[in-house]
Coordinates of C-alpha atoms and ligand atoms in Angstrom, one line a residue:
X22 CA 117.5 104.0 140.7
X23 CA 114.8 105.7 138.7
X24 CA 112.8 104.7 135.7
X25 CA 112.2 107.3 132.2
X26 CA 110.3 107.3 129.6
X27 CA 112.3 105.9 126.3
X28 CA 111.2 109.5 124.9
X29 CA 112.5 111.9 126.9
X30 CA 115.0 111.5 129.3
X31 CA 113.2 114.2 132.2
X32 CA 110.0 112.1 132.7
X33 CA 111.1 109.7 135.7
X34 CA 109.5 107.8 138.1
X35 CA 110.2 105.5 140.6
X36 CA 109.6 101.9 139.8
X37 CA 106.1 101.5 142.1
X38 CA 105.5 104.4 139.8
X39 CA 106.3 102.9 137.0
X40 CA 104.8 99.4 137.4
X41 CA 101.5 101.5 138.6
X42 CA 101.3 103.8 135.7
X43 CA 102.2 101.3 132.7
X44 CA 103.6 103.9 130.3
X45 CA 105.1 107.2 130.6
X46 CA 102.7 110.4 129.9
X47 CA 104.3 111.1 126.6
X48 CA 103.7 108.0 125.4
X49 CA 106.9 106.6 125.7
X50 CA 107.9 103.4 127.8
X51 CA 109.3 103.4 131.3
X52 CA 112.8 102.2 130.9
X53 CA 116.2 102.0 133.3
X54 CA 119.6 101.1 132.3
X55 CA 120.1 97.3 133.2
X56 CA 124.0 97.2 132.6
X57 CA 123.4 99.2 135.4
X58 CA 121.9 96.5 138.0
X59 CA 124.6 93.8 137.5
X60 CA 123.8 90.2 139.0
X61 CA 126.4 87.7 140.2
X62 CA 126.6 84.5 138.0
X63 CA 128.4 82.5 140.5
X64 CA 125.6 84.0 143.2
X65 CA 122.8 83.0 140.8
X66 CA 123.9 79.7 140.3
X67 CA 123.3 78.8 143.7
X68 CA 119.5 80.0 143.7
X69 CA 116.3 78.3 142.9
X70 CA 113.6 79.9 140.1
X71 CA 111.9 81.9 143.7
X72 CA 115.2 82.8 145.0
X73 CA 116.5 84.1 141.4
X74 CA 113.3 85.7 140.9
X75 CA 113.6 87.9 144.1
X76 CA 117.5 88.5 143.0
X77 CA 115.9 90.2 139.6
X78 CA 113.2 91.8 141.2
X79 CA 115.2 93.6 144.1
X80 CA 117.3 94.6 141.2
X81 CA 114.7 96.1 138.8
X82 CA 112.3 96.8 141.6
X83 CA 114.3 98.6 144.2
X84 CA 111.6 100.4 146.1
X85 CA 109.6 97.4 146.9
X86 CA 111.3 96.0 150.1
X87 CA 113.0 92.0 150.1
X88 CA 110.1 91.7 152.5
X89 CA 107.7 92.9 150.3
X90 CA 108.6 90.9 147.0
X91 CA 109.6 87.5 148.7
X92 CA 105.5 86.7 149.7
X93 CA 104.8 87.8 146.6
X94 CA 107.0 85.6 144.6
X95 CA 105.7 82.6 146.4
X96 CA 102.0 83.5 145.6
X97 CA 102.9 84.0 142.3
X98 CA 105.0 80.9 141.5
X99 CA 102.8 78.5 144.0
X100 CA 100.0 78.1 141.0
X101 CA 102.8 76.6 138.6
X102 CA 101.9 72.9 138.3
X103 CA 105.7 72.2 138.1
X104 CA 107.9 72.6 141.0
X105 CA 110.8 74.5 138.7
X106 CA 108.5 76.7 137.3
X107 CA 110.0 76.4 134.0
X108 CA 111.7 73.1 133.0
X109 CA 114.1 72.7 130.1
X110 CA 113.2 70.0 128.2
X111 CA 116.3 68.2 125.8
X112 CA 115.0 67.8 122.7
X113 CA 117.5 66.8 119.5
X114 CA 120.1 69.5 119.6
X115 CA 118.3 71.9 121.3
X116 CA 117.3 73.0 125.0
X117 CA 113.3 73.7 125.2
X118 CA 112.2 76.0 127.8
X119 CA 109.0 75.0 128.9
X120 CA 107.3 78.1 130.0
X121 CA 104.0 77.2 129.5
X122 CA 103.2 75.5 133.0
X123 CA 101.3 78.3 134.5
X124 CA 97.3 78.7 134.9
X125 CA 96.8 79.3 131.6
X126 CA 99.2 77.4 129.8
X127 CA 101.0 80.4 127.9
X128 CA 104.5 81.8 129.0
X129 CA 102.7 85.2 129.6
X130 CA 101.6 83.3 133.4
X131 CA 105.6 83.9 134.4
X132 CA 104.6 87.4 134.2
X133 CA 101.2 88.1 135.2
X134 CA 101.1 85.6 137.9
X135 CA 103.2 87.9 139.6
X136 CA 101.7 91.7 138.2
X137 CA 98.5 91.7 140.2
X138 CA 101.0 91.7 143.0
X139 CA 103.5 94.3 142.3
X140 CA 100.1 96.4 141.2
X141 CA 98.8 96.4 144.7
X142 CA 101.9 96.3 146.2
X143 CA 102.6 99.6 144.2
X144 CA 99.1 101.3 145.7
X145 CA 100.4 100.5 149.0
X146 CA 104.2 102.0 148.7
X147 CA 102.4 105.3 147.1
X148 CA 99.5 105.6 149.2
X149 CA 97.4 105.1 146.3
X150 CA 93.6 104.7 146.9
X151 CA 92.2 105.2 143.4
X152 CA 90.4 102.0 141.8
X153 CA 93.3 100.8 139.2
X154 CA 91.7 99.9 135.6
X155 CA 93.7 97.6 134.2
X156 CA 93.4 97.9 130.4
X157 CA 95.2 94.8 128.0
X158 CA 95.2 94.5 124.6
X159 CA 95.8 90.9 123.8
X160 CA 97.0 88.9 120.6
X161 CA 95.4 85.6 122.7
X162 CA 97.5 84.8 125.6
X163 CA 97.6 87.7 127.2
X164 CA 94.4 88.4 128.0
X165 CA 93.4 85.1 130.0
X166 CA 96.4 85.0 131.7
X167 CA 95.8 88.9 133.4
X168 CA 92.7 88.3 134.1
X169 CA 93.4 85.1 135.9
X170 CA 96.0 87.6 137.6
X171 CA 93.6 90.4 138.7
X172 CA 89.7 88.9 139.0
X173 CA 88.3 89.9 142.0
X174 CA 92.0 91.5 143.3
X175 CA 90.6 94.6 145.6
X176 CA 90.3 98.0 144.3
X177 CA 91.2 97.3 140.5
X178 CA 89.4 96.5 137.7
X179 CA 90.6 95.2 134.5
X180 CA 89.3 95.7 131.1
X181 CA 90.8 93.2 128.2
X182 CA 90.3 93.4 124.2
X183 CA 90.9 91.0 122.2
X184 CA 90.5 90.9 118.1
X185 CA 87.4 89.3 117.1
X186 CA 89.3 87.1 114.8
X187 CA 92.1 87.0 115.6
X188 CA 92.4 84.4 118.3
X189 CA 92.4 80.2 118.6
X190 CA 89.0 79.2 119.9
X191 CA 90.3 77.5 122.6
X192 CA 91.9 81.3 123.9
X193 CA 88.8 82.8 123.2
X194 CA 87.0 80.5 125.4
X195 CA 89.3 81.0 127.8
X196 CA 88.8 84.4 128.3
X197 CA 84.3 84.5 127.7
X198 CA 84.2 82.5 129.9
X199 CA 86.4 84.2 132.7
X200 CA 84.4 84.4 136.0
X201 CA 85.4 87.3 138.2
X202 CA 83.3 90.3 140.0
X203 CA 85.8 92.7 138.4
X204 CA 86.6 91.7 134.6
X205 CA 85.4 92.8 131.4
X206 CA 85.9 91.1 128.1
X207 CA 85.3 92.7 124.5
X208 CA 85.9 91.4 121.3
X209 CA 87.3 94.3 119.0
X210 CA 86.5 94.3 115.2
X211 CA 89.9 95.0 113.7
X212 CA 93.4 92.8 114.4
X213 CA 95.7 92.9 117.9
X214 CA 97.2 96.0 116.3
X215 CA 94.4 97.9 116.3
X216 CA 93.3 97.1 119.9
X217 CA 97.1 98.0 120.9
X218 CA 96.5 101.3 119.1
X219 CA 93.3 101.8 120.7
X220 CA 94.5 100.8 124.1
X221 CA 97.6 103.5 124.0
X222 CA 94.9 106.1 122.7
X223 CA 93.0 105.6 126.0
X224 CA 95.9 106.0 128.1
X225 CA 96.4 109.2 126.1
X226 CA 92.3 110.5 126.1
X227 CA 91.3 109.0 129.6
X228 CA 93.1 111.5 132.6
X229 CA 93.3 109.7 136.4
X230 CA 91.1 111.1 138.7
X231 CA 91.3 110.6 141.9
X232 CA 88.6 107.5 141.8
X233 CA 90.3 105.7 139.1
X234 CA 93.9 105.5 137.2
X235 CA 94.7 103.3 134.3
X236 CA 97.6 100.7 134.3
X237 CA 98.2 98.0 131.8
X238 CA 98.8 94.3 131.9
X239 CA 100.8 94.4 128.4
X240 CA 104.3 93.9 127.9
X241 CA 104.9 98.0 128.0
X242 CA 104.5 97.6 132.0
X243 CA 108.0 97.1 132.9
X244 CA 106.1 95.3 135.5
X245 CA 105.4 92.8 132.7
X246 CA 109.1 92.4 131.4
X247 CA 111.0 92.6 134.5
X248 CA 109.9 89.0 136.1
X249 CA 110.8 87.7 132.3
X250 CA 114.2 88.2 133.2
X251 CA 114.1 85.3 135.6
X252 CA 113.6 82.4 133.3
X253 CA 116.8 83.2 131.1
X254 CA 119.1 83.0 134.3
X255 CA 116.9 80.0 135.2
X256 CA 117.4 78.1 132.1
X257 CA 121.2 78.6 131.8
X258 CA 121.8 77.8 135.6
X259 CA 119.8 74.8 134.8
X260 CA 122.4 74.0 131.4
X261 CA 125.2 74.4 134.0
X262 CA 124.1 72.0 137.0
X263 CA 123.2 69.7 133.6
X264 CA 126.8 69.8 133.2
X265 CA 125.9 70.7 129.7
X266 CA 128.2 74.0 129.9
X267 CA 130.5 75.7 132.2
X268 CA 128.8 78.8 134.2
X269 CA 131.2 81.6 131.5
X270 CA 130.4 79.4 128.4
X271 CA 127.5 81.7 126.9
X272 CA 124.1 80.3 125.6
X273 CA 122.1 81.4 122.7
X274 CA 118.1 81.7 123.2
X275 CA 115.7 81.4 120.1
X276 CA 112.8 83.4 121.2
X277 CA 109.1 83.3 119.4
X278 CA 108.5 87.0 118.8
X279 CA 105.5 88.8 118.5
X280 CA 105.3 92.7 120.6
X281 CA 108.9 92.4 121.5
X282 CA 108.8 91.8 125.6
X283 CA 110.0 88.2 125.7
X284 CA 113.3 88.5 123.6
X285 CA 113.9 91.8 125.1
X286 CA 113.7 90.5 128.7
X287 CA 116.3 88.3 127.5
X288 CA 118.2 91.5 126.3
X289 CA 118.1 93.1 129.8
X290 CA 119.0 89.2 131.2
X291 CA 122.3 90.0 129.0
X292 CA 122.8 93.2 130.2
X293 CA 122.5 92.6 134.0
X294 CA 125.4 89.6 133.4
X295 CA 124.1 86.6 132.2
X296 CA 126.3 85.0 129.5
X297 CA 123.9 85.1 126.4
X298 CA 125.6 84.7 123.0
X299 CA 123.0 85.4 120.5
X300 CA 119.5 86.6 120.7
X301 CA 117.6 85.0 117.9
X302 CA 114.6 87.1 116.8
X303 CA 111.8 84.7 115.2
X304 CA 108.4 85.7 113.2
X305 CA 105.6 83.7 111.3
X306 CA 104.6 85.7 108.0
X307 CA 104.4 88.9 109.9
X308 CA 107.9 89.6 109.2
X309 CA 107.4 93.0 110.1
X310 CA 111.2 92.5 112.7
X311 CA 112.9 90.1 110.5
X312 CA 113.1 92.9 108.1
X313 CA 113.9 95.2 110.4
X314 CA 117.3 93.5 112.1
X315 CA 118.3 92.7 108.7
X316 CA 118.0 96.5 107.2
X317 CA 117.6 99.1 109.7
X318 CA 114.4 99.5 108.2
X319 CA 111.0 99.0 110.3
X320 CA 107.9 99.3 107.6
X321 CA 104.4 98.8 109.7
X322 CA 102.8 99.0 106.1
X323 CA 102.5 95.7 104.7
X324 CA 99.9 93.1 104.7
X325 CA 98.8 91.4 107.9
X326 CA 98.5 87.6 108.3
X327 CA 96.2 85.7 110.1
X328 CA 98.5 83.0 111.0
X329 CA 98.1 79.2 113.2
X330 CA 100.4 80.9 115.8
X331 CA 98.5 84.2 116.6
X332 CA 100.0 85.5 119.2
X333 CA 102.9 86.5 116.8
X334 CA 100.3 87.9 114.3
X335 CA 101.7 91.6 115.1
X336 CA 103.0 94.4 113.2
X337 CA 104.0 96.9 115.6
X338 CA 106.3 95.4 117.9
X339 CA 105.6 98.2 121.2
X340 CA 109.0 97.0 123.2
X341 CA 111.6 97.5 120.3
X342 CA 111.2 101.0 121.6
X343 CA 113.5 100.2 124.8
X344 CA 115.9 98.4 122.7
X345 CA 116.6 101.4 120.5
X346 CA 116.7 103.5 123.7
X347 CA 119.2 101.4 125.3
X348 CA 121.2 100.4 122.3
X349 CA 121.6 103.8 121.0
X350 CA 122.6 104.3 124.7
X351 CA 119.9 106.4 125.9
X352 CA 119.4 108.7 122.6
X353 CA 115.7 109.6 123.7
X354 CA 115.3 112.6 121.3
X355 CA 116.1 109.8 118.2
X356 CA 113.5 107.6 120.1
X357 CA 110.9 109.9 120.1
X358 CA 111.9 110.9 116.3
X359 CA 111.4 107.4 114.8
X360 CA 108.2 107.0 116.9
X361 CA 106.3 110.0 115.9
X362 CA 107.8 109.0 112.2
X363 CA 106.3 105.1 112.8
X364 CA 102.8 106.8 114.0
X365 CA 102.5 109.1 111.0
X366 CA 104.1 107.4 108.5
X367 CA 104.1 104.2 108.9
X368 CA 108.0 103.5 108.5
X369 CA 111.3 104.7 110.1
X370 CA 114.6 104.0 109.7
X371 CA 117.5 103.8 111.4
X372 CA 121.6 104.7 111.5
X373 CA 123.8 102.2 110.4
X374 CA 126.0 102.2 113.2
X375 CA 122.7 101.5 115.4
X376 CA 121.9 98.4 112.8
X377 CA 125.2 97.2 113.3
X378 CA 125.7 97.1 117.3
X379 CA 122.1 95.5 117.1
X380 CA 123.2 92.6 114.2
X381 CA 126.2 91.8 117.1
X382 CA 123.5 90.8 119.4
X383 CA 120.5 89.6 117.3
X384 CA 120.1 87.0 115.1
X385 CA 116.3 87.2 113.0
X386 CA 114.4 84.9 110.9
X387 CA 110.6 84.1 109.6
X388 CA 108.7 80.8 108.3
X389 CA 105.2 80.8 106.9
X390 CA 102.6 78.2 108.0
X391 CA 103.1 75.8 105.7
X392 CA 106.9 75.5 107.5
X393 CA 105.7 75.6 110.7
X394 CA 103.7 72.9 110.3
X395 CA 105.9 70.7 108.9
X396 CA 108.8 71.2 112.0
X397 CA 106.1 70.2 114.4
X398 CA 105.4 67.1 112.7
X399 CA 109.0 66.8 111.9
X400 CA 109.8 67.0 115.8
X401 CA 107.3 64.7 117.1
X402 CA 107.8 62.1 114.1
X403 CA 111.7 62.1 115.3
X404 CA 111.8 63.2 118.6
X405 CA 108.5 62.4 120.0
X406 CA 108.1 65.8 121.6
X407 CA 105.0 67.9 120.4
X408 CA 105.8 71.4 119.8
X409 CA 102.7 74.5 120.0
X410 CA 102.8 76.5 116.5
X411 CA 105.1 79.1 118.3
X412 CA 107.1 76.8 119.6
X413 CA 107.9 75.4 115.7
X414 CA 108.7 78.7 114.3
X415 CA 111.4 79.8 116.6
X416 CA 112.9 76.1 116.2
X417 CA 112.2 76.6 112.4
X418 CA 114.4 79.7 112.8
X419 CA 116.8 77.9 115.1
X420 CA 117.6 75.6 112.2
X421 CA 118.0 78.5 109.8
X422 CA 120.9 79.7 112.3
X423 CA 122.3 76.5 113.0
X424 CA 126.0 77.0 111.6
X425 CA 125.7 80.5 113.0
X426 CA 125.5 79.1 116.6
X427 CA 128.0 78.3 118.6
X428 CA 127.4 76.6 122.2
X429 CA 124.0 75.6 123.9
X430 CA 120.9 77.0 122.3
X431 CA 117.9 77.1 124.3
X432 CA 114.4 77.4 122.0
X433 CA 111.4 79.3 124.0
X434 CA 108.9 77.2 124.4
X435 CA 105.6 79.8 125.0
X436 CA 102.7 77.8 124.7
X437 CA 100.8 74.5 125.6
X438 CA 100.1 72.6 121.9
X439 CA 97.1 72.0 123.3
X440 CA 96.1 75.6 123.0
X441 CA 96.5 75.2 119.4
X442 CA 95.2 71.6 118.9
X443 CA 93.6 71.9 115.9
X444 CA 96.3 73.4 114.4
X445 CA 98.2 71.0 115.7
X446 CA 96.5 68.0 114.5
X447 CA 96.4 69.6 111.0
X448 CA 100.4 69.3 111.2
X449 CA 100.7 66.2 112.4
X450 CA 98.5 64.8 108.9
X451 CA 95.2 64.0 111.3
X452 CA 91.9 65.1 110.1
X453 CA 90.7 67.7 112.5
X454 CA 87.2 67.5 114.6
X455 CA 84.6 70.2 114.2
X456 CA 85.0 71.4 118.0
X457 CA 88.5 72.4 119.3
X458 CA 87.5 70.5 122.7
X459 CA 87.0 67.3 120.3
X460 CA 90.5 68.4 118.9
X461 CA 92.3 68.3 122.2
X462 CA 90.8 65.3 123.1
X463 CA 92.2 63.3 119.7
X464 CA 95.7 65.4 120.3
X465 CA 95.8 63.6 123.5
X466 CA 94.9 59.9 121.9
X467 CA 97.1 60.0 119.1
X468 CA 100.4 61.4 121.2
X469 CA 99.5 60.5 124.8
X470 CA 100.0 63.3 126.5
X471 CA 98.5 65.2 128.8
X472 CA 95.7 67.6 128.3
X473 CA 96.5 70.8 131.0
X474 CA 94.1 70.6 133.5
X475 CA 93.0 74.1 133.1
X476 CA 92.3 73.5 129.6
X477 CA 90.2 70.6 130.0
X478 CA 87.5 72.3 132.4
X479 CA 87.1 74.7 130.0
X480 CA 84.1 72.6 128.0
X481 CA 82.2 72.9 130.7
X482 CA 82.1 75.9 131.9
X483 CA 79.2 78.6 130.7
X484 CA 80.0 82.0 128.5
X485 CA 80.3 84.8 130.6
X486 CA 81.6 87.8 127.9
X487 CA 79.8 88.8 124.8
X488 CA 80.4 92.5 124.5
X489 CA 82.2 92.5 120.3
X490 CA 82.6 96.5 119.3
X491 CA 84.0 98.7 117.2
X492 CA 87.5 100.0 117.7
X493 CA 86.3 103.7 117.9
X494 CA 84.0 102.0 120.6
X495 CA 87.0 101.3 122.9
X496 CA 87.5 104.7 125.0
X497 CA 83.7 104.4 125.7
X498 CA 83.8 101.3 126.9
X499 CA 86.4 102.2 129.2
X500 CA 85.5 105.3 130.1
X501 CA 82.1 103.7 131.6
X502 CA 84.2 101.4 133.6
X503 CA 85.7 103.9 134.8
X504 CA 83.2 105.2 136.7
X505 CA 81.3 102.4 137.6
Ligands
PLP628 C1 102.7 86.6 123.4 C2 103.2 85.4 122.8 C3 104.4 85.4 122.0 C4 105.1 86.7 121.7 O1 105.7 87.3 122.8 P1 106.1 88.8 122.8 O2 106.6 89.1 124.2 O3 104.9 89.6 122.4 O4 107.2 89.0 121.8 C5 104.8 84.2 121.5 N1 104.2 83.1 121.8 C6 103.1 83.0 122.5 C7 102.4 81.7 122.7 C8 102.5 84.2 123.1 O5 101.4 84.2 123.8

């Protein structure tokens, strides 16, 4: 089983390869055919979230032995303050999938609890002894949890940029104040786009030398998407021992979408077997994919919102490059052609047919603020559960689809509320403190529930990053790292 870059065909590696390198050296994403590496239902069903997660992973990551993965996979999954990793919660009509019970609080933890691992593990399999540099782009959540994942992991490095702006305070004091002999932390003056941009440039300007190679913790490391996979199986063998479906009935997931990785990890879940019925594609006011799935027509040139759920505040989604890959069935040469097309043009557009076999899968939709708001105090005034701004726009979306879907639907649930707390408040009608720590603490008071633990320590501890540049100061900043 080999990996290949979405834009040419030829470029292959082997997964270690792949998770190690991060993206291919034309620029295109590592990718493998999933209908390829089909899992069992009836075997899955059987399996706990560490047992499913090495049924995935053996899958996706063939040459990393059972014996390999299976420490791994406990490491990883042992910080989760909940022994299923990732409950489902029933709320109203819907299934919420809490994935938010990680070390830092976002559903990116399922991921990069677990990459740090498959990193080194990589080094080993290819005899590796380079430092790895580790550069993220992050739209928030990201960033704190890869370098929870990596500080003061041996022989790596890891570098993360974050738009000045662009981010709640409470995820920007979660990652300046990141201890770690190994991390570096720069605000970037521009918005997540531009980081991304400038984080794909370095790959591009920066060779490997034999003292240090570049990997990346963002969702373009199929090292990133591949443990995603887990938590779709997880959710709908949860639904079955429920007894809230049988094990063939298929189950639709509403996922909050921002670069693309989340929903298309439930994409590959689909392909490898799992019954999904619809995948519904949800945006705030960067509607940049809504538009897309509904006309074939992907237009990066449009205004950018800063929006109370920032992590979605994206216009170039990075991972819809493996969907076209794999839904046009592998046509890399049309790949490459809309890419170079996005990159100089700002637009592309594709076949009908191609919009049409995608429209059979994915469902899309968008709110604004003002909406999202009023779902999450809409959900906690009549269900009593409190919903993170993410959260309230893919159930926002869920309720635009409603007649549309048929069977279970499981919402994504990808972040704490109390990242978002004064957001939060401001949707729930309260009149919000000053300080976002005085925020969570009234969040708490008014709903009674719990503050995460590692968002709570956070007061307290002293700022550690202050480094803010300029985008064109990115490759400098890396390069230095480089060689230190
Ligand atoms: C990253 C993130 C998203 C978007 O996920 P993608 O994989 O980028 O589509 C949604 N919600 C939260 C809270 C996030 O951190």
């Amino acid at each position: 089983m080999q990996y290949n870059s979405t834009r040419n065909r030829k470029l292959t590696a082997a997964a270690a390869e792949a998770v190690l390198r991060g993206i291919a050296p034309d620029g295109g994403l590592y990718i493998c055919d999933p209908a390829a590496l089909p899992l069992e239902p009836g075997e899955m069903l059987k399996k706990d979230f560490t047992e499913m997660a090495e049924a995935v992973l053996e899958r996706l990551l063939p040459d990393y032995s059972a014996e390999l993965l299976r420490p791994m996979i406990r490491a990883a999954y042992g910080k989760f303050r909940t022994p299923e990793v990732t409950p489902l919660a029933a709320v109203g009509d819907y299934a919420v999938l809490e994935l938010f019970h990680g070390p830092t609080c976002a559903f990116k933890d399922v991921a990069l609890s677990l990459l740090p691992y498959l990193i080194t593990g990589a080094k080993k399999l290819l005899g590796d002894k380079s430092r790895t540099v580790v550069l993220t782009a992050t739209s928030g959540d990201t960033g704190k949890a890869a370098l929870e994942g990596f500080r003061d992991v041996p022989e790596t490095a890891i570098v993360v940029f974050y738009p000045e702006e662009g981010v709640s305070e409470i995820q920007r004091r979660q990652m300046v104040t990141q201890p770690g002999g190994n991390v570096w932390v720069a605000a970037v003056k521009g918005n997540f786009d531009d980081a991304q941009t400038g984080v794909k440039e370095i790959f591009a300007a920066l060779p490997n030398t034999r003292k240090a190679a570049l990997s990346s913790a963002n969702s373009i490391n199929i090292g990133r998407l591949a443990p995603q996979i887990i938590y779709y199986w997880h959710a709908w063998a949860s639904l079955c021992r429920q007894g809230k479906i049988l094990p063939q009935e298929p189950v639709n997931f509403v996922v909050p979408t921002g670069n693309f990785g989340d929903i298309l990890a439930g994409y590959f879940a689909k392909c490898m077997g799992l019954p999904v019925g619809r995948l519904v594609c949800a945006s705030n006011a960067n509607d940049v994919l809504t538009d897309f799935l509904s006309t074939g027509r992907y237009d990066r040139r449009r205004p950018f919102y800063k929006t109370i759920s920032p992590s979605m505040d994206i216009l170039v989604s990075s991972n819809l490059e493996r969907l076209l890959y794999l839904a046009s069935g592998g046509d890399d040469a049309m790949v490459a052609q809309k890419m170079k097309e996005l990159s100089q043009h700002g637009f592309y557009e594709i076949d009908p047919a191609l919009l049409n076999t995608l429209q059979q899968t994915f469902l899309c939709g968008c709110c604004d603020d003002g909406k999202t708001a009023e779902t999450i105090r809409e959900v906690w005034e009549q269900e009593h559960y409190l919903l993170d701004p993410h959260t309230a726009v893919a159930w926002t979306v869920a309720e635009q689809h409603r007649s549309k879907l048929r069977g279970p639907t499981v919402v994504l649930s990808t972040a704490s509320p109390y990242k978002f707390a004064p957001a939060v408040l401001a949707a729930l009608g309260e009149n919000v403190p000053e300080n976002a720590f005085d925020a969570m603490e009234k969040l708490h008071e008014l709903t009674e529930t719990d503050i995460p633990a590692p968002l709570a320590e956070l007061a307290g501890l002293p700022v550690r990053h202050r480094d803010c540049i300029a985008k064109e100061e990115m490759l400098t900043y890396v390069r230095s790292r480089m060689e230190g």
